[in-house]
Amino acid sequence: MALKALIFDVDGTLANTERDGHLLAFNLAFKELNLDWHWNNELYHKLLDIAGGKLRIKHYIKNYHSDFECDNIDIFAKNTHALKTKIYVDLVGAGKIPLRTGVARLLDEARAAGLRLAIATTTTEANVTALIANTLGRDALDWFEVIGAGDCVAKLKPAGDIYTYVLQKMQLNSSECLAFEDSNNGIKSATEAGIKCVISVNEYTNSHNFDGAIVVLNNLGEPNQPFTLIAGADCQPNYVNVDYLKRLYAKYC
Ligand code: XBP
Ligand code: MG
């Protein structure tokens, strides 16, 4: 088998979208709906264990506002989440969320090397489109053969459904791919689908369990900004490029 495709998570991996994007959008939506709810960063750190904005809202109501009354909690969560998504897309459209270190470079290099690209994320597809279009240009959406996002599968991460969906669409074996993730939910999902992970941590996930990852890094690095190897295989160069990935793949996949 050979390395044929790179599959990227979005939130926390392609970009640090949570604090200045999703969290801000949730709170602006609550305010617009005249709800006296405010998620601070400490609470959001906990709520992020629940993948998926709609489920996160329902989890919050059940655990923090059990007295909250509405006709139908599913419809309420869906409508609130739709408003949050609109706000988030506007935030991303205003250029508020940059790509993480090394991401744009690696995507360019991977394409030049003929590696196939895809996305496997819990977030809503509109969020993915906005992020890619506003950081890499709308044409960059075509770089990804499959954008597996949000509700296109029955079970969200940590279930493996979204990665399995992407593999099926690409007609690839899990052993022909590497996944790029940032969280425990993410590595569980990729691992359930049989895909080995390259992890880049962030403020919300740096204490997560990444057992089974090939490497855990602080970010993907740049030639003049080497990554910090937190755990896993020591390999050169000390920034993630295609040669680095092919060496990791040859040794550990
Ligand atoms: C992270 C998530 C998402 C985002 C919010 O997704 O769990 O729910 O926090 O986006 P991933 P939505 O790391 O898989 O990209 O509100 O659209 O769910
Ligand atoms: Mg993520």
XYZ file of C-alpha atoms in Angstrom, residues 4 11 75 86 105 138 144 166 169 172 178 180 193 213-214 236 239 245 250:
19
model
C -2.616 8.256 -1.416
C -11.929 22.953 13.831
C -36.521 22.452 16.951
C -25.061 32.415 10.169
C 1.966 25.199 2.645
C -13.213 29.805 -3.291
C -10.879 18.550 -1.615
C -14.969 9.946 3.201
C -16.630 8.353 -1.370
C -9.783 4.278 -0.655
C -3.379 9.776 6.981
C -4.953 15.254 10.608
C -12.258 4.057 10.667
C -1.290 8.799 17.168
C 1.829 8.561 14.969
C 13.020 14.778 9.794
C 8.143 20.622 9.896
C 4.625 12.276 5.926
C 6.571 4.039 5.553
